[in-house]
Short mmCIF file of C-alpha atoms in Angstrom, two decimals:
data_model
loop_
_atom_site.label_atom_id
_atom_site.label_comp_id
_atom_site.label_asym_id
_atom_site.label_seq_id
_atom_site.Cartn_x
_atom_site.Cartn_y
_atom_site.Cartn_z
CA UNK A 1 -34.51 -14.90 29.24
CA UNK A 2 -34.23 -11.13 28.80
CA UNK A 3 -37.25 -9.46 30.42
CA UNK A 4 -38.13 -7.46 27.30
CA UNK A 5 -38.47 -10.68 25.26
CA UNK A 6 -41.03 -12.31 27.56
CA UNK A 7 -44.00 -10.47 26.10
CA UNK A 8 -43.19 -11.59 22.56
CA UNK A 9 -42.55 -15.20 23.61
CA UNK A 10 -45.79 -15.39 25.58
CA UNK A 11 -47.72 -13.82 22.70
CA UNK A 12 -46.23 -15.95 19.95
CA UNK A 13 -46.25 -19.23 21.88
CA UNK A 14 -49.96 -18.69 22.55
CA UNK A 15 -50.49 -18.37 18.80
CA UNK A 16 -50.07 -22.03 17.85
CA UNK A 17 -53.63 -22.72 16.73
CA UNK A 18 -54.72 -23.31 13.15
CA UNK A 19 -56.26 -19.81 13.28
CA UNK A 20 -52.86 -18.15 13.73
CA UNK A 21 -51.09 -20.28 11.12
CA UNK A 22 -53.92 -19.75 8.62
CA UNK A 23 -53.65 -15.99 8.94
CA UNK A 24 -49.89 -15.86 8.63
CA UNK A 25 -48.85 -14.71 12.10
CA UNK A 26 -45.36 -15.94 13.08
CA UNK A 27 -45.17 -18.81 15.56
CA UNK A 28 -42.16 -19.30 17.88
CA UNK A 29 -40.70 -22.74 17.22
CA UNK A 30 -37.61 -22.21 19.41
CA UNK A 31 -36.88 -19.57 22.06
CA UNK A 32 -33.69 -18.71 23.92
CA UNK A 33 -33.66 -20.85 27.07
CA UNK A 34 -35.23 -23.84 25.28
CA UNK A 35 -34.90 -27.24 27.00
CA UNK A 36 -34.12 -30.31 24.85
CA UNK A 37 -35.11 -33.96 25.29
CA UNK A 38 -32.07 -34.52 27.56
CA UNK A 39 -33.20 -31.70 29.88
CA UNK A 40 -30.36 -29.47 28.73
CA UNK A 41 -31.08 -25.72 28.54
CA UNK A 42 -29.73 -23.69 25.61
CA UNK A 43 -29.35 -19.96 26.14
CA UNK A 44 -29.37 -19.04 22.44
CA UNK A 45 -30.95 -20.55 19.31
CA UNK A 46 -29.57 -19.49 15.94
CA UNK A 47 -28.99 -20.56 12.34
CA UNK A 48 -32.49 -21.71 11.25
CA UNK A 49 -32.89 -24.31 8.51
CA UNK A 50 -36.27 -25.55 7.26
CA UNK A 51 -36.93 -28.57 5.03
CA UNK A 52 -39.86 -30.70 3.94
CA UNK A 53 -39.06 -34.32 4.83
CA UNK A 54 -39.85 -37.31 2.56
CA UNK A 55 -43.04 -37.99 4.58
CA UNK A 56 -44.19 -34.40 3.77
CA UNK A 57 -43.66 -33.19 7.35
CA UNK A 58 -41.70 -30.03 8.11
CA UNK A 59 -38.40 -30.21 10.00
CA UNK A 60 -37.12 -27.06 11.72
CA UNK A 61 -33.43 -27.11 12.69
CA UNK A 62 -31.40 -24.67 14.79
CA UNK A 63 -28.09 -24.66 16.63
CA UNK A 64 -28.56 -24.38 20.38
CA UNK A 65 -25.68 -22.64 22.15
CA UNK A 66 -24.78 -21.66 25.68
CA UNK A 67 -24.92 -18.01 24.56
CA UNK A 68 -25.27 -15.94 21.37
CA UNK A 69 -21.53 -15.18 21.32
CA UNK A 70 -19.86 -16.98 18.38
CA UNK A 71 -17.07 -18.11 20.72
CA UNK A 72 -19.39 -19.91 23.18
CA UNK A 73 -18.40 -23.44 24.21
CA UNK A 74 -20.99 -26.20 23.95
CA UNK A 75 -23.69 -26.67 21.32
CA UNK A 76 -26.37 -29.05 20.07
CA UNK A 77 -28.19 -29.35 16.76
CA UNK A 78 -31.88 -29.18 17.68
CA UNK A 79 -34.89 -30.22 15.58
CA UNK A 80 -38.67 -30.04 15.85
CA UNK A 81 -41.12 -31.77 13.52
CA UNK A 82 -44.55 -30.61 12.31
CA UNK A 83 -47.01 -32.90 10.56
CA UNK A 84 -49.72 -30.24 10.08
CA UNK A 85 -48.05 -27.52 8.04
CA UNK A 86 -46.47 -25.75 11.00
CA UNK A 87 -49.61 -25.30 13.09
CA UNK A 88 -48.16 -27.45 15.90
CA UNK A 89 -44.65 -28.77 16.59
CA UNK A 90 -43.27 -31.85 18.31
CA UNK A 91 -40.68 -32.08 21.07
CA UNK A 92 -37.28 -30.39 20.88
CA UNK A 93 -34.84 -33.18 20.00
CA UNK A 94 -31.04 -32.88 20.27
CA UNK A 95 -29.40 -34.65 17.32
CA UNK A 96 -25.68 -34.01 17.68
CA UNK A 97 -23.19 -31.60 19.22
CA UNK A 98 -20.27 -31.19 21.60
CA UNK A 99 -19.95 -29.86 25.14
CA UNK A 100 -16.32 -28.86 24.75
CA UNK A 101 -16.05 -26.75 21.60
CA UNK A 102 -17.85 -24.29 19.34
CA UNK A 103 -20.37 -25.21 16.68
CA UNK A 104 -21.24 -23.43 13.44
CA UNK A 105 -23.74 -23.65 10.63
CA UNK A 106 -26.39 -26.32 9.90
CA UNK A 107 -27.22 -27.50 6.37
CA UNK A 108 -29.94 -30.15 5.81
CA UNK A 109 -30.61 -31.60 2.36
CA UNK A 110 -33.55 -33.85 1.48
CA UNK A 111 -32.68 -36.70 -0.91
CA UNK A 112 -36.11 -37.61 -2.28
CA UNK A 113 -34.75 -40.41 -4.44
CA UNK A 114 -33.37 -42.23 -1.39
CA UNK A 115 -36.01 -40.97 1.06
CA UNK A 116 -33.25 -39.61 3.28
CA UNK A 117 -32.64 -36.39 5.21
CA UNK A 118 -28.93 -35.59 5.11
CA UNK A 119 -27.70 -33.16 7.75
CA UNK A 120 -24.35 -31.47 7.30
CA UNK A 121 -23.14 -29.29 10.16
CA UNK A 122 -20.06 -27.43 11.33
CA UNK A 123 -17.99 -28.00 14.42
CA UNK A 124 -15.49 -25.25 15.26
CA UNK A 125 -17.07 -23.33 12.32
CA UNK A 126 -14.91 -25.22 9.79
CA UNK A 127 -15.03 -28.96 10.48
CA UNK A 128 -17.71 -30.70 8.37
CA UNK A 129 -19.79 -33.46 9.96
CA UNK A 130 -22.63 -35.52 8.50
CA UNK A 131 -25.56 -37.48 9.92
CA UNK A 132 -28.55 -38.99 8.12
CA UNK A 133 -32.18 -39.87 8.83
CA UNK A 134 -34.04 -42.58 6.93
CA UNK A 135 -37.29 -42.03 8.85
CA UNK A 136 -38.03 -38.38 7.99
CA UNK A 137 -36.29 -36.92 11.01
CA UNK A 138 -37.48 -39.22 13.79
CA UNK A 139 -33.93 -40.49 14.35
CA UNK A 140 -30.45 -39.76 12.97
CA UNK A 141 -27.34 -41.86 12.45
CA UNK A 142 -24.11 -41.47 14.41
CA UNK A 143 -22.35 -38.34 13.07
CA UNK A 144 -19.19 -38.73 10.97
CA UNK A 145 -16.41 -36.19 10.48
CA UNK A 146 -15.86 -35.79 6.71
CA UNK A 147 -13.51 -32.79 6.85
CA UNK A 148 -10.63 -34.85 5.44
CA UNK A 149 -12.72 -35.24 2.26
CA UNK A 150 -14.37 -31.80 2.01
CA UNK A 151 -11.59 -29.69 3.49
CA UNK A 152 -12.35 -27.08 6.16
CA UNK A 153 -15.29 -24.91 5.13
CA UNK A 154 -18.43 -23.15 6.36
CA UNK A 155 -21.78 -24.57 5.29
CA UNK A 156 -24.48 -22.33 3.83
CA UNK A 157 -26.49 -21.42 5.76
CA UNK A 158 -29.22 -22.60 5.46
CA UNK A 159 -29.50 -26.00 3.72
CA UNK A 160 -28.94 -27.42 0.28
CA UNK A 161 -31.01 -29.02 -2.46
CA UNK A 162 -31.40 -32.09 -4.60
CA UNK A 163 -31.36 -30.98 -8.22
CA UNK A 164 -33.42 -32.52 -11.04
CA UNK A 165 -30.42 -34.63 -12.05
CA UNK A 166 -30.37 -36.22 -8.59
CA UNK A 167 -27.23 -34.32 -7.59
CA UNK A 168 -27.02 -32.92 -4.07
CA UNK A 169 -25.72 -29.35 -3.90
CA UNK A 170 -24.82 -27.29 -0.85
CA UNK A 171 -23.47 -23.73 -1.01
CA UNK A 172 -20.31 -23.35 1.10
CA UNK A 173 -17.51 -20.87 1.65
CA UNK A 174 -13.89 -21.19 2.64
CA UNK A 175 -10.51 -19.54 2.11
CA UNK A 176 -10.80 -20.25 -1.64
CA UNK A 177 -14.17 -18.48 -1.99
CA UNK A 178 -17.84 -19.45 -2.30
CA UNK A 179 -18.74 -22.56 -4.28
CA UNK A 180 -21.04 -25.60 -4.39
CA UNK A 181 -20.23 -28.75 -2.44
CA UNK A 182 -21.55 -31.53 -4.70
CA UNK A 183 -22.48 -35.20 -4.34
CA UNK A 184 -23.69 -37.52 -7.12
CA UNK A 185 -24.10 -40.60 -4.90
CA UNK A 186 -26.52 -39.56 -2.19
CA UNK A 187 -23.96 -37.97 0.10
CA UNK A 188 -21.49 -40.86 0.21
CA UNK A 189 -18.76 -38.76 -1.42
CA UNK A 190 -18.42 -35.00 -1.95
CA UNK A 191 -16.42 -32.71 -4.23
CA UNK A 192 -15.99 -28.99 -4.88
CA UNK A 193 -17.43 -27.05 -7.79
CA UNK A 194 -15.56 -24.02 -9.13
CA UNK A 195 -15.51 -20.84 -7.00
CA UNK A 196 -18.02 -18.14 -7.90
CA UNK A 197 -16.45 -15.09 -9.62
CA UNK A 198 -17.67 -11.65 -8.54
CA UNK A 199 -18.34 -8.50 -10.54
CA UNK A 200 -16.23 -5.41 -9.98
CA UNK A 201 -17.14 -3.67 -6.73
CA UNK A 202 -18.71 -6.80 -5.22
CA UNK A 203 -16.87 -8.46 -2.32
CA UNK A 204 -17.68 -12.02 -1.28
CA UNK A 205 -19.32 -12.17 2.14
CA UNK A 206 -19.54 -15.96 2.28
CA UNK A 207 -22.96 -17.13 3.43
CA UNK A 208 -24.93 -18.56 0.52
CA UNK A 209 -27.73 -20.86 -0.64
CA UNK A 210 -28.25 -22.71 -3.92
CA UNK A 211 -31.45 -23.86 -5.70
CA UNK A 212 -32.41 -25.45 -9.00
CA UNK A 213 -34.19 -22.75 -10.99
CA UNK A 214 -35.75 -24.44 -14.06
CA UNK A 215 -34.43 -21.82 -16.48
CA UNK A 216 -33.13 -24.71 -18.58
CA UNK A 217 -31.42 -28.07 -18.26
CA UNK A 218 -29.09 -28.23 -15.23
CA UNK A 219 -29.51 -24.55 -14.34
CA UNK A 220 -29.08 -23.36 -10.76
CA UNK A 221 -29.05 -20.04 -8.93
CA UNK A 222 -27.01 -19.12 -5.84
CA UNK A 223 -27.81 -16.25 -3.45
CA UNK A 224 -24.70 -14.91 -1.69
CA UNK A 225 -24.22 -12.42 1.14
CA UNK A 226 -21.78 -9.78 -0.12
CA UNK A 227 -20.51 -6.27 0.41
CA UNK A 228 -20.62 -3.85 -2.50
CA UNK A 229 -19.70 -0.32 -3.50
CA UNK A 230 -23.34 0.53 -2.71
CA UNK A 231 -23.72 0.09 1.07
CA UNK A 232 -27.45 -0.55 0.70
CA UNK A 233 -27.05 -3.59 -1.57
CA UNK A 234 -25.57 -6.65 0.13
CA UNK A 235 -26.89 -9.69 -1.73
CA UNK A 236 -25.69 -11.08 -5.07
CA UNK A 237 -26.83 -13.72 -7.54
CA UNK A 238 -24.66 -16.22 -9.43
CA UNK A 239 -26.06 -18.66 -12.00
CA UNK A 240 -24.80 -21.94 -13.44
CA UNK A 241 -25.78 -24.06 -16.44
CA UNK A 242 -24.09 -27.28 -15.27
CA UNK A 243 -25.60 -28.00 -11.84
CA UNK A 244 -23.06 -25.88 -9.97
CA UNK A 245 -19.81 -27.17 -11.47
CA UNK A 246 -19.04 -23.75 -12.99
CA UNK A 247 -20.64 -20.28 -13.11
CA UNK A 248 -21.92 -18.52 -16.21
CA UNK A 249 -20.80 -15.00 -15.27
CA UNK A 250 -19.58 -12.99 -12.26
CA UNK A 251 -22.08 -12.63 -9.42
CA UNK A 252 -24.08 -9.38 -9.58
CA UNK A 253 -25.82 -7.54 -6.75
CA UNK A 254 -29.61 -7.68 -6.54
CA UNK A 255 -30.65 -4.08 -7.10
CA UNK A 256 -34.09 -4.30 -5.52
CA UNK A 257 -33.01 -5.93 -2.24
CA UNK A 258 -31.80 -3.17 0.07
CA UNK A 259 -30.82 -3.43 3.72
CA UNK A 260 -28.06 -4.38 6.14
CA UNK A 261 -25.38 -6.93 5.47
CA UNK A 262 -26.90 -10.24 6.54
CA UNK A 263 -27.49 -13.79 5.37
CA UNK A 264 -30.47 -14.33 3.08
CA UNK A 265 -32.46 -17.26 1.69
CA UNK A 266 -33.73 -18.26 -1.75
CA UNK A 267 -36.46 -20.57 -3.06
CA UNK A 268 -38.48 -21.22 -6.20
CA UNK A 269 -42.26 -21.31 -6.30
CA UNK A 270 -44.06 -24.00 -8.34
CA UNK A 271 -44.86 -21.19 -10.82
CA UNK A 272 -41.13 -20.76 -11.48
CA UNK A 273 -40.82 -17.38 -9.76
CA UNK A 274 -37.86 -16.88 -7.41
CA UNK A 275 -38.22 -15.78 -3.77
CA UNK A 276 -35.50 -14.01 -1.78
CA UNK A 277 -35.65 -13.24 1.96
CA UNK A 278 -33.57 -10.85 4.07
CA UNK A 279 -33.95 -7.96 6.55
CA UNK A 280 -35.12 -4.83 4.75
CA UNK A 281 -34.03 -1.50 6.27
CA UNK A 282 -32.74 0.77 3.49
CA UNK A 283 -31.01 3.26 5.81
CA UNK A 284 -29.14 0.90 8.12
CA UNK A 285 -26.06 1.80 10.18
CA UNK A 286 -25.09 -1.31 12.21
CA UNK A 287 -26.05 -5.00 12.69
CA UNK A 288 -28.54 -3.83 15.32
CA UNK A 289 -30.53 -2.39 12.41
CA UNK A 290 -31.40 -5.87 11.15
CA UNK A 291 -35.21 -5.91 11.17
CA UNK A 292 -38.29 -6.10 8.93
CA UNK A 293 -37.77 -9.63 7.55
CA UNK A 294 -39.04 -9.36 3.95
CA UNK A 295 -39.62 -11.73 1.03
CA UNK A 296 -39.31 -10.51 -2.58
CA UNK A 297 -40.64 -12.32 -5.67
CA UNK A 298 -38.76 -12.16 -9.00
CA UNK A 299 -38.80 -13.61 -12.48
CA UNK A 300 -36.08 -16.31 -12.60
CA UNK A 301 -34.42 -14.87 -15.70
CA UNK A 302 -33.50 -11.43 -14.36
CA UNK A 303 -33.28 -11.38 -10.57
CA UNK A 304 -30.44 -8.88 -10.28
CA UNK A 305 -31.89 -5.96 -12.29
CA UNK A 306 -35.63 -6.50 -12.54
CA UNK A 307 -38.37 -4.85 -10.50
CA UNK A 308 -39.82 -7.40 -8.04
CA UNK A 309 -43.11 -9.04 -8.96
CA UNK A 310 -44.10 -8.72 -5.32
CA UNK A 311 -42.80 -7.82 -1.87
CA UNK A 312 -44.06 -9.14 1.48
CA UNK A 313 -43.10 -8.07 5.00
CA UNK A 314 -43.07 -11.21 7.16
CA UNK A 315 -42.09 -9.64 10.50
CA UNK A 316 -41.46 -5.94 11.16
CA UNK A 317 -39.45 -6.35 14.36
CA UNK A 318 -35.74 -7.17 14.80
CA UNK A 319 -34.82 -10.14 12.56
CA UNK A 320 -31.73 -11.70 11.02
CA UNK A 321 -31.02 -15.08 9.38
CA UNK A 322 -33.79 -16.93 7.54
CA UNK A 323 -34.59 -20.16 5.72
CA UNK A 324 -37.29 -20.47 3.06
CA UNK A 325 -38.65 -23.95 2.40
CA UNK A 326 -37.49 -25.22 -0.98
CA UNK A 327 -40.99 -24.68 -2.45
CA UNK A 328 -41.26 -21.15 -1.03
CA UNK A 329 -44.38 -21.88 1.01
CA UNK A 330 -42.88 -21.30 4.47
CA UNK A 331 -40.10 -19.41 6.22
CA UNK A 332 -38.15 -20.00 9.45
CA UNK A 333 -36.22 -17.01 10.79
CA UNK A 334 -34.42 -15.41 13.73
CA UNK A 335 -36.42 -12.62 15.35
CA UNK A 336 -37.84 -11.03 18.46
CA UNK A 337 -39.73 -8.03 19.75
CA UNK A 338 -36.59 -6.16 20.82
CA UNK A 339 -33.72 -8.57 20.01
CA UNK A 340 -33.06 -10.29 16.70
CA UNK A 341 -31.82 -13.51 18.35
CA UNK A 342 -34.60 -13.88 20.95
CA UNK A 343 -36.29 -16.77 19.14
CA UNK A 344 -36.68 -18.63 15.87
CA UNK A 345 -40.06 -18.00 14.27
CA UNK A 346 -42.10 -19.80 11.60
CA UNK A 347 -44.60 -18.30 9.17
CA UNK A 348 -46.30 -19.18 5.88
CA UNK A 349 -45.35 -17.05 2.88
CA UNK A 350 -48.65 -15.76 1.56
CA UNK A 351 -48.23 -13.96 -1.75
#
């Protein structure tokens, strides 16, 4: 572990009591150098994904790698479970992985109708594998390679959603663009929705997340990492009226969300308001400027051009990828005192 990270890790790991969680201070769920249940040490933890399991527990997923270099060889999908709203966390369990190749993104989806946690993940950043849990994350099935069905693509990150219709939807990106990977049979079979079109001056950056948004019947919203003619605005919104099969209009940048190019996350509160999360540094110059993990709250009908209903700084230090829980109550994110990939932190979202 880098010496400059030790202070943060010691501080945050000591803050696992109900006092800390109640007052919103981030808790380290994974740190670089974490040891899994097979006594294997992982030098880097990245790609957080947070879901609420059918038994109402929280499941925090990351990809454990031998280093933070994308080309590292050897990875495991790691998970920890909390049954008390994130105040304490269970053992670090290795679900799946490979010692001889690279990994990629993780994308869990909770199928409430079938009481199943479906975990899609990448191997070699483009192969698509699937494993399932029927006991709310205590155990997972033998992984299957479904790339011959889905085609090579990158998943999310973070995870997907079960829509009101029962459909499972996961945002993905590939050589044909960004689109929804869809299943109407609980993840037995999968198909592609139409690629998202982009407004003039907006360039697809790939990483994306989809949610049901309750604007109407079968309406969904996708948040996408992009580049645009305005260097400060790097997230766009696309919306669909048919559960992700097609898109109503070209994706538009979110005017109020300013900061470095980076993945973001999206969720909907029970009130109907939309939450977006991303690093927030308006005058950024390089990826090292990723910091100040922030959550914005918007009306669901005008995310791209409206003034936020609220804005909350979750963590002011270096931070990068994030995952809001589907109900917007919690967030899991990459961050550290001096290095954005030092650990994966958990916090409640307290608007």
